[in-house]
Amino acid sequence: MAKKMRAGFYSLSCCEGCELVVFDLEEKLLKALEFVEIVDARLFDGNHPNEKLDIAIVEGGVQSELDKKHLEEIRERSTYLVAFGACATIAGIPGIRNSLPKEMQAKLNSKAIIPVKEKVFPVPAVVKTDFVLQGCPAFTHELLDLLVALYHGKKPVLENIPVCKECKERENPCLLFEGIPCLGPVTYAGCKALCPTERAQCIGCRGFTEDANFEALRKRFRKMDVDERIIHNLFTYFNQNPFKKEGE
Amino acid sequence: MIQEKFVLKKENLHAFLEALSKDMEVFVPCHNENGATTFLPYNGQEIYTAAQTFYSPKQALNKPSEKEFFFGKKSSSVEVERVKQNGGKMIFGIRPCDTHAVKAFDKLYLEYGEVDPFYREKRDSTLLAALVCTEPCSNGFCHSMGTQEPTGHDLLMVEKADSFYIEAASSKGEELIKKHRGLLNITKFQKPELNFECKKKLDTRNLKEILDKGFFSKVWEEEGKRDLNCTSCTQVCPSCYCFLTLDKFILNTENSERFREWDSCHLQRFTKVAGNHIFRKSRESRLRQFVMHKLSYFQKNNDMMLCIGCGRCISVCPVGIDLTEIAAKIRSEFE
Amino acid sequence: MSEKMLTEPCQAKIVKIKDEAPETKTFTIKYVDEALQKALHFTPGKFFMLSIFGYGEIPISISSSPLKTDSVELTIVDVGNATHALHPMKEGDIVGLRGPFGNGFPIQKFRNKDIVFVSGGCGMAPLRPAVKAIVGKRSEYKKLTLFYGCKRSDQMLFKEDLKEWSGVENFNTLFTVDEGTPDWKGEVGVVTKLFGKADLKPENSIAMIVGPPVMIHFAIIELKKIGFKEGQIYASLERLMHCGMGKCAHCNVAGTYVCTDGPVFSGAELAKLPLEEK
């Protein structure tokens, strides 16, 4: 076996849930620790800040100047940087703030305990990001696959595959035919259609695919008589409003 | 060949399926956990024969992800091992149109060019018990495609109110009947004339020529605009077979496995080459590939249309794209 | 070719590695099973499905002469996961070969004709077997012309061969680069600019083109302007195959399979194919 990879977990503005679910890997995590050394992570044993890393796994979005500095510092000393979870990849739940009316944003921001930026930025918007692992919380099997691949020198590529593909592989009934607005057609697959399989609509926690046809899906929702507010909320729950016009 | 016709009383159906299951994995039409109709291995569940299943029985033959090879790394060599495929299957109650989809697979994997040993291993030990349709289904157009009569099946079944009428259609089917003779009664029952009309129609006269001419038709652009590229049509289609191969390392070893996975022509990655160039970047080009492969391209190497007229792609499409409508529009433009 | 050779990655050993250009190496490979090596024969333009175990299987054109089949050469640019894993490999390492696949250039039909080779970038790799086969039987063919264009001079492949070919009787070799560098004394510009500099006589000629889609597109246009007919032009296309046998449908271009119907197509066939599908 080649040399162990050195990895660290970092949290920006988030609930730290993505780091927590890594423990769901259970015995697989122990196996992974045979080729990955977690050198810097709050929830793990070792805390060695400022060390050089092969892989930095970052959860959370950039809300403050503090987050930004922290992220830039991590980037500086890491070979690969992985945005881990919805907050880091697409700004996620904190990013709802970005879609609110200006007055409400100002009101919210004034109540923050530490000074926050006007908007929440996902990790790739701030520093060069090598890999994104989406989901709320992130999917640990994907992290494991990524670590195995990187260990062998493979770099996975993110493909524009919608949730529907995996949903149909699992032979689920299509929620759109039951009048339930589901973001499956425009959201990145990889979750094995976890929510639709449990008959809950996809709310886009894995981010929108690059070639998504938002207009066609919105038309479909409208045909189902879904309330405009619900449509807006659904599209902006985890993601930035895809219908926003330039300058808005 | 046994000339007698047999009848299986419905109260004996489960006993019959149980008896079959002792020798093979029997895929039956049923509701799955989430309430969709599909084909699953028999485990005593209720059989669904009221209508066509929403999902096709293709997972019985090709699963979304299958292990094809194991590569064992040795110090100075690599052991290449073909992964053994589960044999001994029956698709019970497969509809006539779906038997034509199996025929398309047979033509592609076993007759055209090199034989594919991966498929051969699975197919050789798979039996088809076809259940003929007595009523039109919601979006099917099998009469237009000439797929209303089953093909390549081992047993032929017709459902009546309280029984299934069964006859052998191959020597393997004959053996099955002999073996399970105890559950069957001889009958003089004659196969009924099946004269129903499909609700949908697809005019197939010179269709290939017309579609080929309509490659640059505006219809593709119009339909492409509302296409979600969600891949649902390719996933439910009984004859969509496009696959990719993928290698994965096994955790904590230098050994790896090669998988065959369903791909979909609706995805950009389908035509991606080195340097990230994508040949079919636009939505309409990918929709066109799907429709053309079904109605035109497949014929070139395999002498039949890949579309077998089950209409599932129409039933599943969230935005109502209808392949028969596209074909009709292009016909009106280019005939 | 046996079923095993075409349907199963067969172990093959890297026996020699040569640096060809930046990020480009030529690997000389031999089947571990000698019987398979003996059974191997191929026409120029055919390709192998090369397995880098654990990393994937990729289509790679054969770049060595069909007249010499005791080993094969594959010239490979480091662009993706599989090629990236292959590049650091050493002599003695094991890869997998499946094939060869494809139709290849029908060079037997080209006897007693003037031959024009047009190549761009790493397109020289699939074309090299054809040039070698024809140069190897020089007397069977008439005048030879090679047009070869690259991004920069250091990216030119098979420099020794190019030098050797320029010394072959009645073989005119012309080169160009997209970006001139201080060491480059030759032409700068696209490969089609060279066509006017050679005395081409289309009547009894055959043109073979291998390169990126854009280059193929313009090369055909320019050759036709000079007087080449569609039937005199042959080009090799690139698609990412997963099976090589017309099953997986990835290389389907408007109903034509690049793996089994091609990768070599005549100008008449190409005219019917959309190289890019809008």
Short mmCIF file of C-alpha atoms in Angstrom, two decimals, chain B residues 207-220 288 292 330-331 333-334:
data_model
loop_
_atom_site.label_atom_id
_atom_site.label_comp_id
_atom_site.label_asym_id
_atom_site.label_seq_id
_atom_site.Cartn_x
_atom_site.Cartn_y
_atom_site.Cartn_z
CA LEU B 207 -40.98 5.34 -41.46
CA LYS B 208 -37.22 4.89 -41.46
CA GLU B 209 -36.76 6.81 -44.71
CA ILE B 210 -39.10 9.58 -43.60
CA LEU B 211 -37.43 10.00 -40.20
CA ASP B 212 -33.95 9.93 -41.73
CA LYS B 213 -35.06 12.70 -44.06
CA GLY B 214 -36.45 14.61 -41.10
CA PHE B 215 -33.17 14.64 -39.20
CA PHE B 216 -33.01 18.43 -39.28
CA SER B 217 -36.77 18.97 -38.86
CA LYS B 218 -37.97 21.84 -36.68
CA VAL B 219 -40.04 19.30 -34.74
CA TRP B 220 -36.95 18.26 -32.78
CA ARG B 288 -33.76 12.83 -31.48
CA MET B 292 -34.41 7.71 -34.01
CA ILE B 330 -42.28 14.45 -39.15
CA ARG B 331 -44.27 12.27 -41.53
CA GLU B 333 -43.61 17.32 -43.02
CA PHE B 334 -41.47 14.96 -45.07
#
